[in-house]
Each structure stands twice: as structure tokens, then as C-alpha cells.
Coordinates of C-alpha atoms and ligand atoms in Angstrom, one line a residue:
X858 CA 164.8 196.9 -105.3
X859 CA 162.9 200.0 -104.5
X860 CA 158.7 198.6 -104.4
X861 CA 158.3 201.1 -107.5
X862 CA 160.7 199.4 -109.5
X863 CA 158.5 195.8 -108.9
X864 CA 155.8 198.1 -110.4
X865 CA 156.7 198.1 -113.2
X866 CA 157.6 194.5 -113.7
X867 CA 155.5 192.8 -116.5
X868 CA 154.5 189.4 -118.2
X869 CA 155.9 188.7 -121.8
X870 CA 153.2 188.8 -124.2
X871 CA 154.9 187.1 -127.1
X872 CA 155.2 183.6 -124.7
X873 CA 151.6 184.0 -124.0
X874 CA 150.7 184.8 -127.3
X875 CA 152.7 181.2 -128.5
X876 CA 151.4 179.3 -125.4
X877 CA 147.4 180.3 -126.3
X878 CA 148.1 179.6 -130.1
X879 CA 149.8 176.0 -128.7
X880 CA 146.8 175.0 -126.5
X881 CA 144.0 176.4 -128.4
X882 CA 145.5 173.5 -131.1
X883 CA 144.8 170.7 -129.5
X884 CA 140.9 170.0 -130.6
X885 CA 140.7 173.2 -132.4
X886 CA 137.5 173.1 -134.6
X887 CA 137.5 174.4 -138.5
X888 CA 135.9 177.3 -138.0
X889 CA 138.3 178.9 -134.5
X890 CA 137.1 177.6 -132.1
X891 CA 137.5 174.9 -129.4
X892 CA 135.9 171.1 -128.5
X893 CA 137.6 169.8 -126.1
X894 CA 134.9 168.0 -123.6
X895 CA 136.1 167.5 -119.3
X896 CA 137.6 164.1 -119.7
X897 CA 137.9 163.5 -123.6
X898 CA 141.1 162.8 -125.0
X899 CA 141.5 166.6 -126.2
X900 CA 140.6 167.2 -122.1
X901 CA 143.8 164.5 -121.4
X902 CA 146.1 166.2 -124.1
X903 CA 145.5 169.6 -123.4
X904 CA 146.0 168.6 -119.6
X905 CA 149.3 166.7 -121.2
X906 CA 150.3 169.9 -122.3
X907 CA 149.8 172.1 -119.1
X908 CA 151.5 169.7 -117.3
X909 CA 154.6 169.8 -119.3
X910 CA 154.6 173.6 -119.1
X911 CA 154.3 173.0 -115.2
X912 CA 157.6 171.2 -114.2
X913 CA 159.1 173.1 -117.1
X914 CA 158.6 176.2 -115.6
X915 CA 159.9 174.0 -112.2
X916 CA 156.3 173.6 -110.7
X917 CA 155.6 170.6 -107.9
X918 CA 152.6 169.1 -109.9
X919 CA 150.1 166.8 -107.9
X920 CA 146.3 165.9 -108.6
X921 CA 143.3 165.3 -106.7
X922 CA 140.4 162.5 -106.4
X923 CA 138.5 165.0 -109.0
X924 CA 141.6 165.4 -111.6
X925 CA 142.4 169.1 -110.1
X926 CA 145.8 169.9 -111.1
X927 CA 147.8 171.7 -108.7
X928 CA 151.6 173.2 -109.4
X929 CA 153.0 174.7 -106.4
X930 CA 156.7 177.2 -106.8
X931 CA 157.5 177.2 -103.3
X932 CA 157.5 180.0 -100.7
X933 CA 160.6 180.9 -98.3
X934 CA 158.7 180.4 -95.5
X935 CA 157.5 176.6 -94.4
X936 CA 153.8 176.2 -93.6
X937 CA 152.8 179.5 -95.5
X938 CA 149.5 179.2 -97.6
X939 CA 150.2 179.7 -101.2
X940 CA 148.3 181.8 -103.3
X941 CA 146.4 179.8 -106.4
X942 CA 145.9 181.3 -109.5
X943 CA 144.0 179.2 -111.6
X944 CA 140.8 178.2 -114.0
X945 CA 139.8 175.5 -116.4
X946 CA 141.1 174.2 -119.5
X947 CA 137.8 171.8 -120.6
X948 CA 135.4 173.4 -122.6
X949 CA 131.7 173.6 -124.2
X950 CA 130.9 172.3 -127.5
X951 CA 132.1 174.4 -130.4
X952 CA 133.2 177.0 -127.9
X953 CA 135.9 179.1 -127.6
X954 CA 140.2 179.4 -127.5
X955 CA 140.1 182.0 -124.3
X956 CA 136.9 180.7 -121.9
X957 CA 139.0 179.5 -119.1
X958 CA 141.9 178.8 -121.4
X959 CA 143.4 182.3 -120.6
X960 CA 143.3 181.9 -116.7
X961 CA 145.5 178.8 -116.6
X962 CA 147.7 180.4 -119.2
X963 CA 148.0 183.7 -117.8
X964 CA 148.7 182.2 -114.1
X965 CA 151.4 180.1 -116.0
X966 CA 152.6 183.2 -117.7
X967 CA 153.0 185.3 -114.1
X968 CA 155.0 182.0 -112.5
X969 CA 157.1 182.2 -115.8
X970 CA 157.6 185.8 -114.9
X971 CA 158.6 185.3 -111.4
X972 CA 161.1 182.5 -112.3
X973 CA 162.8 185.0 -115.2
X974 CA 162.9 188.3 -112.3
X975 CA 164.2 185.6 -109.7
X976 CA 161.8 186.7 -107.4
X977 CA 160.8 184.8 -104.4
X978 CA 158.4 184.7 -102.7
X979 CA 156.9 184.2 -98.8
X980 CA 154.3 182.5 -99.4
X981 CA 153.7 179.5 -102.0
X982 CA 152.4 180.3 -105.9
X983 CA 150.1 177.7 -106.8
X984 CA 149.0 177.5 -110.9
X985 CA 145.6 175.0 -110.0
X986 CA 143.4 173.4 -113.1
X987 CA 139.8 172.5 -112.2
X988 CA 138.1 169.4 -114.0
X989 CA 134.9 169.8 -115.9
X990 CA 134.3 173.2 -115.3
X991 CA 131.8 174.0 -117.7
X992 CA 129.0 171.6 -116.9
X993 CA 128.9 170.8 -120.7
X994 CA 129.8 166.7 -120.4
X995 CA 129.1 165.7 -116.4
X996 CA 126.6 167.7 -114.4
X997 CA 126.6 170.2 -112.5
X998 CA 129.2 172.8 -113.7
X999 CA 131.9 173.6 -111.1
X1000 CA 132.1 170.2 -109.8
X1001 CA 135.6 170.0 -109.2
X1002 CA 135.9 173.1 -107.2
X1003 CA 132.5 172.5 -105.7
X1004 CA 133.8 168.9 -104.3
X1005 CA 136.6 170.7 -103.1
X1006 CA 134.8 174.1 -101.1
X1007 CA 132.8 170.3 -99.8
X1008 CA 130.0 171.1 -101.9
X1009 CA 128.8 169.1 -103.3
X1010 CA 129.9 164.7 -102.3
X1011 CA 132.9 163.0 -103.7
X1012 CA 129.9 160.1 -104.7
X1013 CA 127.8 162.3 -106.5
X1014 CA 130.4 163.7 -108.6
X1015 CA 132.3 159.9 -109.3
X1016 CA 128.6 158.9 -109.6
X1017 CA 128.1 162.0 -112.3
X1018 CA 127.2 160.1 -115.6
X1019 CA 128.0 161.9 -119.5
X1020 CA 125.2 161.4 -122.1
X1021 CA 125.6 157.9 -123.1
X1022 CA 125.4 156.8 -119.3
X1023 CA 130.1 156.5 -119.1
X1024 CA 130.3 157.8 -115.2
X1025 CA 132.4 160.9 -114.9
X1026 CA 134.8 158.5 -112.2
X1027 CA 135.6 156.2 -115.2
X1028 CA 137.3 158.8 -117.1
X1029 CA 139.4 160.5 -114.7
X1030 CA 140.9 157.0 -114.7
X1031 CA 141.1 156.4 -118.2
X1032 CA 142.6 159.3 -119.5
X1033 CA 145.2 159.2 -116.2
X1034 CA 143.9 162.2 -113.8
X1035 CA 142.3 160.4 -111.4
X1036 CA 144.7 161.4 -108.7
X1037 CA 145.7 160.2 -104.9
X1038 CA 145.6 163.9 -103.4
X1039 CA 141.8 164.1 -101.6
X1040 CA 140.0 166.9 -102.6
X1041 CA 138.7 169.0 -100.0
X1042 CA 139.7 172.8 -98.8
X1043 CA 143.2 173.4 -98.0
X1044 CA 144.5 176.7 -96.3
X1045 CA 144.8 179.5 -99.3
X1046 CA 146.2 183.0 -99.1
X1047 CA 144.0 183.7 -101.8
X1048 CA 142.5 182.3 -105.2
X1049 CA 143.1 184.5 -108.1
X1050 CA 141.5 183.8 -111.4
X1051 CA 141.3 185.8 -115.1
X1052 CA 138.4 185.0 -117.0
X1053 CA 136.9 186.4 -120.1
X1054 CA 133.9 188.5 -119.3
X1055 CA 131.2 186.5 -121.1
X1056 CA 129.2 190.0 -121.2
X1057 CA 129.6 193.4 -123.1
X1058 CA 130.0 195.6 -120.1
X1059 CA 133.8 196.3 -120.8
X1060 CA 134.3 196.5 -124.6
X1061 CA 131.6 199.2 -124.5
X1062 CA 133.3 201.4 -121.9
X1063 CA 136.3 201.2 -123.8
X1064 CA 138.2 198.8 -120.4
X1065 CA 140.6 196.1 -120.7
X1066 CA 140.7 194.9 -117.3
X1067 CA 137.6 194.2 -115.3
X1068 CA 138.4 194.1 -110.8
X1069 CA 135.6 191.8 -110.1
X1070 CA 133.8 192.0 -107.1
X1071 CA 131.2 189.2 -107.2
X1072 CA 129.2 186.8 -108.7
X1073 CA 125.4 186.4 -109.3
X1074 CA 123.5 184.1 -107.2
X1075 CA 122.4 181.0 -109.7
X1076 CA 119.3 178.6 -109.9
X1077 CA 118.5 175.7 -112.2
X1078 CA 115.7 174.0 -112.2
X1079 CA 114.6 171.3 -114.6
X1080 CA 110.5 170.7 -115.3
X1081 CA 108.8 168.0 -116.9
X1082 CA 105.2 168.0 -118.0
X1083 CA 103.6 165.3 -118.8
X1084 CA 100.4 165.0 -121.3
X1085 CA 98.6 162.7 -123.4
X1086 CA 100.1 161.3 -126.6
X1087 CA 97.7 161.2 -129.5
X1088 CA 97.0 161.9 -133.2
X1089 CA 97.0 165.1 -134.7
X1090 CA 94.0 164.7 -137.1
X1091 CA 91.9 162.7 -135.4
X1092 CA 91.9 164.3 -131.6
X1093 CA 89.4 167.0 -131.5
X1094 CA 91.2 170.1 -129.5
X1095 CA 88.5 170.2 -126.9
X1096 CA 89.5 166.9 -125.2
X1097 CA 93.8 167.6 -125.7
X1098 CA 96.4 167.7 -122.8
X1099 CA 99.3 169.2 -124.8
X1100 CA 102.6 168.8 -122.9
X1101 CA 104.5 171.3 -125.2
X1102 CA 101.3 174.0 -125.3
X1103 CA 101.6 174.3 -121.2
X1104 CA 105.4 174.4 -121.6
X1105 CA 105.6 177.6 -124.4
X1106 CA 103.2 178.7 -121.4
X1107 CA 106.2 178.2 -119.3
X1108 CA 108.4 179.7 -121.5
X1109 CA 106.7 183.3 -122.8
X1110 CA 106.2 183.7 -118.7
X1111 CA 109.8 182.9 -117.3
X1112 CA 110.9 186.1 -119.2
X1113 CA 107.7 188.2 -117.8
X1114 CA 108.9 186.5 -114.4
X1115 CA 112.2 188.8 -115.4
X1116 CA 110.8 192.0 -117.2
X1117 CA 108.2 191.7 -113.6
X1118 CA 111.3 191.9 -111.3
X1119 CA 113.7 193.6 -113.4
X1120 CA 116.9 194.6 -111.6
X1121 CA 119.2 192.5 -113.7
X1122 CA 117.3 189.1 -112.9
X1123 CA 117.6 187.1 -116.2
X1124 CA 116.0 183.9 -117.3
X1125 CA 116.9 181.7 -119.4
X1126 CA 115.0 178.5 -120.9
X1127 CA 117.8 177.1 -122.8
X1128 CA 116.7 173.1 -123.5
X1129 CA 113.8 171.7 -124.2
X1130 CA 112.9 168.3 -125.7
X1131 CA 109.5 166.5 -126.9
X1132 CA 108.6 163.6 -127.0
X1133 CA 107.8 162.1 -129.5
X1134 CA 108.8 164.6 -131.6
X1135 CA 107.5 164.3 -134.8
X1136 CA 104.8 165.9 -137.2
X1137 CA 101.6 163.9 -137.1
X1138 CA 102.0 163.4 -133.2
X1139 CA 99.9 165.3 -130.0
X1140 CA 103.6 166.0 -127.5
X1141 CA 103.0 163.1 -124.7
X1142 CA 105.4 164.8 -122.7
X1143 CA 108.3 167.8 -122.8
X1144 CA 111.5 168.3 -120.8
X1145 CA 113.2 171.6 -120.1
X1146 CA 115.5 173.6 -118.7
X1147 CA 115.3 176.9 -116.5
X1148 CA 117.6 179.0 -115.5
X1149 CA 117.8 182.1 -112.8
X1150 CA 120.0 184.4 -111.7
X1151 CA 120.5 187.6 -110.3
X1152 CA 122.4 189.5 -107.8
X1153 CA 120.6 189.6 -105.2
X1154 CA 119.6 186.2 -103.6
X1155 CA 116.2 187.4 -102.8
X1156 CA 115.3 188.6 -106.0
X1157 CA 115.7 184.5 -107.4
X1158 CA 113.6 183.4 -104.0
X1159 CA 111.0 185.2 -105.6
X1160 CA 111.5 185.0 -108.7
X1161 CA 111.4 181.4 -107.8
X1162 CA 108.0 181.4 -106.0
X1163 CA 106.3 183.4 -109.3
X1164 CA 108.1 180.4 -111.6
X1165 CA 106.3 177.8 -109.3
X1166 CA 103.0 179.6 -109.5
X1167 CA 103.0 179.7 -113.3
X1168 CA 103.9 176.2 -114.1
X1169 CA 101.3 175.4 -111.5
X1170 CA 98.8 177.8 -113.8
X1171 CA 100.3 176.8 -116.9
X1172 CA 99.2 172.9 -116.5
X1173 CA 96.4 173.7 -115.1
X1174 CA 94.6 175.0 -117.6
X1175 CA 96.4 172.1 -120.3
X1176 CA 95.1 169.3 -118.1
X1177 CA 98.7 168.0 -117.7
X1178 CA 100.7 166.4 -114.7
X1179 CA 104.3 167.8 -114.1
X1180 CA 107.2 167.2 -111.9
X1181 CA 109.4 170.2 -111.2
X1182 CA 112.6 170.0 -109.3
X1183 CA 115.3 172.9 -108.1
X1184 CA 118.3 170.9 -108.7
X1185 CA 121.0 173.4 -108.1
X1186 CA 122.0 176.6 -106.2
X1187 CA 124.6 178.8 -105.9
X1188 CA 123.8 181.9 -104.2
X1189 CA 125.1 185.2 -104.2
X1190 CA 129.1 185.6 -104.3
X1191 CA 130.8 188.0 -102.9
X1192 CA 135.0 188.3 -103.3
X1193 CA 136.8 189.2 -100.7
X1194 CA 137.6 193.2 -100.5
X1195 CA 141.4 192.7 -99.8
X1196 CA 141.6 190.5 -102.6
X1197 CA 139.9 193.0 -104.4
X1198 CA 142.3 195.9 -103.6
X1199 CA 144.9 194.4 -104.6
X1200 CA 143.7 193.3 -107.6
X1201 CA 142.5 196.9 -108.3
X1202 CA 146.0 198.1 -107.2
X1203 CA 147.7 195.9 -109.7
X1204 CA 145.6 197.0 -112.8
X1205 CA 146.2 200.4 -111.8
X1206 CA 150.0 199.6 -111.8
X1207 CA 149.8 198.3 -115.5
X1208 CA 147.9 200.9 -116.7
X1209 CA 145.1 199.2 -117.6
X1210 CA 141.2 201.1 -118.1
X1211 CA 139.3 198.9 -115.6
X1212 CA 136.2 199.8 -113.2
X1213 CA 134.8 196.9 -110.7
X1214 CA 132.6 194.8 -112.2
X1215 CA 130.3 191.4 -111.1
X1216 CA 130.0 188.2 -113.2
X1217 CA 126.9 187.0 -114.5
X1218 CA 128.5 183.7 -115.4
X1219 CA 129.7 180.9 -112.4
X1220 CA 132.9 180.0 -111.9
X1221 CA 135.3 177.9 -109.7
X1222 CA 136.2 181.6 -108.6
X1223 CA 132.4 181.1 -106.7
X1224 CA 133.4 177.7 -104.5
X1225 CA 136.8 178.8 -104.2
X1226 CA 135.1 182.5 -102.3
X1227 CA 133.8 179.7 -99.7
X1228 CA 137.1 178.2 -99.1
X1229 CA 139.4 181.6 -98.3
X1230 CA 139.8 185.3 -99.7
X1231 CA 138.8 185.3 -103.3
X1232 CA 138.9 187.8 -106.6
X1233 CA 138.8 187.4 -110.4
X1234 CA 140.3 189.4 -113.3
X1235 CA 138.5 190.0 -116.6
X1236 CA 139.1 190.6 -119.7
X1237 CA 136.4 191.9 -122.2
X1238 CA 134.6 189.7 -124.7
X1239 CA 134.3 190.5 -128.1
X1240 CA 130.8 192.0 -128.5
X1241 CA 130.2 190.2 -125.3
X1242 CA 129.5 186.3 -127.5
X1243 CA 131.4 183.5 -125.5
X1244 CA 130.9 179.6 -125.7
X1245 CA 131.0 180.1 -129.4
X1246 CA 133.6 179.7 -132.0
X1247 CA 133.4 183.8 -132.4
X1248 CA 134.7 183.9 -128.6
X1249 CA 137.3 186.6 -128.9
X1250 CA 139.9 188.7 -126.7
X1251 CA 142.4 191.2 -128.1
X1252 CA 146.1 190.4 -127.1
X1253 CA 146.5 194.0 -125.7
X1254 CA 143.5 193.5 -123.2
X1255 CA 145.1 189.9 -122.3
X1256 CA 148.2 191.5 -121.5
X1257 CA 146.5 193.9 -119.1
X1258 CA 144.6 191.6 -118.0
X1259 CA 147.8 188.8 -117.7
X1260 CA 150.4 191.9 -115.4
X1261 CA 146.8 192.6 -113.6
X1262 CA 146.9 189.4 -112.7
X1263 CA 151.1 188.9 -112.3
X1264 CA 151.4 192.3 -110.0
X1265 CA 148.2 191.1 -107.5
X1266 CA 149.6 187.6 -107.2
X1267 CA 153.2 188.7 -106.6
X1268 CA 151.1 191.4 -103.5
X1269 CA 149.7 188.6 -102.2
X1270 CA 152.2 186.2 -102.1
X1271 CA 154.6 189.1 -100.9
X1272 CA 158.1 189.1 -101.9
X1273 CA 160.6 188.1 -99.4
Ligands
ZN1493 ZN1 135.1 179.6 -117.9

């Protein structure tokens, strides 16, 4: 069969749409969103549904010690490493139906399309579902691909606890996904992940597909400020040591760091826990998070130095003590040129309107890039919104993205 015929192959949009609908019902919220936190009963039901579909598609299922699920479609040449496609099925609380879900469902649809066309590929094609990508229940995010890439110790991941003190490993076991396979780097031909953009660029430009070149560097810090808790009435201003006043300076200063360094640097204070958090007491303690991202590692280094100085000065002025911990850092990730090229060829063949783009959000692909050749495909997020119930991507765009994933995987897995 001529190569042009292959490029005319397409996934089944109706079937994909039905699967999105069906999986979206598990953990559905009244306003059209999704709450399916990692390793909860909803997560188990989502996983069980995926495994059932993967079995129906003839895949050989294995589960590793971090609960990552693999479904392999055999290749024709023994011993060749697989082309992997995947993402996650956990969500944030009152999140959307597309983040993560689309990546696994479009991967599944790509495999169903391979089956339908009775294609044999030289390399196996494997669908993977990663555990606890969001980091909403257990920190850090992308914990299971992190273990797989050797960046996070298995013991540390097992001992991660949710807000109620429940350990990740105990929940894995409880929902039946504590598998026997070692969670280690394995040979692969490529890893492909389709995901919603979570930013406004594709929609603004009228594009349906983003060919992702890489992911920005991400740094997370936690800051605890300790002042002196006291009565809001009898305590004169001159003798106060107010933890929240120092924290407020850090919140405003973190934004100033972004404007001063400029470029694509973004800084966010996302959590603020005030103690005792009552009307008539001077706050004695504040705990907060700082998230900073930039495509340039050097800019992020500079931002961190400025944060150190900002916190030091703010706390000195208020006469409070602090502990600042830079506890998570992922360097800027550049994806693999031959995988990016395969995605671009596939996007062109599907007739998608596409452009090269960089990801501002972390994904499992970030850790997978440390293991082998990696690339990503983005589809638009309506109004750039995600991690909310309003998250939406039009089916026409999803179809373009899924076809791009399908043709790129077929290209990399090589027809037998
Ligand atoms: Zn995601």
C-alpha cells in the first residue's frame, strides 16, 4: 500500500467522543466537571474502565509498583522497544473532563484505529496511564513518572501522605493497583502525550494542534513565617511582629520578581495558611507556597535568588523569623527533535492548523524525556482555562489532535 494511503487513515471520532462521555461520568460534578482525585474510589473506577477497554482492544495489561498501568500491543519484531502513548486519569478537585483524560483516550483510540486497519507495526505500541499526575492529593505532582525516571525514590513516593495522613502506598493497595512490575526506566522508541494546552495561545491563533517543543523549568518553594501571636486590641502597633504583614510583602514581591526579570517568567503564591486566622488576633504564623516557571533555567535561578532576598528583607522589617524551603525543581525540558518532527509531519498530514509551542505546565512527559525520545501534542483549551469545571475543548480540535497522535505513533512504530 502506498504511503499516501496510510496518511489518509483516520481515527473514529464518534467512538472517541463516546469514550470521552463515558469516562467523564466517573467522578462527574453537577456543573460538567470532574473530581477524581488520585487513588480514591473514583480513580479506581476510572482505571477499571480504562483497563476493560484496553483488554477489549487486545492489549496485554501490566501494572507496576507505583500503580502505573501499561497496555501493550505487540510489534512484529521481537525485542524492539515500544512507542508509548499516555497521560493520567486523576483530576484536581472540581477539575475538568479533558486534562489527562484526553491523552489516555486519544491513545486508546489510536490503538483501536490500528486494530481497525489491521496494521502490524515493527515496534510494540503501548498505552500508559500514570498514577497521581496532578499532585492534588499526594505531593509532588507527576510522582509516578518521577519514580520511573529515577528522580524520586520509591520509598519517598510510598510515604507521601494526603491531608488525612493516609499513605500513597496504602491507597494503591486498597484500590487494587499496587502492581508487581518494577517501576523503573524501560527502553522505549518514543513517548507521546496528547494534552490540553491549558493556556490561551492555540485558541487565540485559531489553531487546532500545538506541536510541543518542550516544557518550562518549574520551581516550588514553601515559606513558613513565624511572628508573635497577640491580641488585636491592646497590642500597640510599635511592638507587633505580624507574620501576615511579612507574608503580604512576599506575595506582592513575588509578582514584582516576574515583572523585573520579564520574558516568560511567571510567579504565583497559590496557598496561604494563616494561624490562628481569627478576627481579633495578630497572625502568629503563616505558611505559603511559591510557584515559579520559566523556559530559561538561568532566569529561574535568578528568580530564586531574588526570592531569597525578598523574604529575608520582608521578615527583617517585621521582626519575624522564617524558614524558606526550595523543595522541588524540574529543569527546562527540550523534547527530542525526531519525535517533534514526527508529530509535525502527522499534524500536517491530518490537515490540522498547527504551530510549534512550549508548555507552561508540567506533565509526565517531562520525566519521560529523561528516559527516552519524547514529544507532546497540544489541543486548545477554551479561553485558556483548565483545572476548573469550565475546561473545554471542541471535538473537531480533539479529532485533529487524536489523528496527529495516531499518525505520529504509526510513523515512529514503523509499519511492518
Ligand atoms: Zn494533566
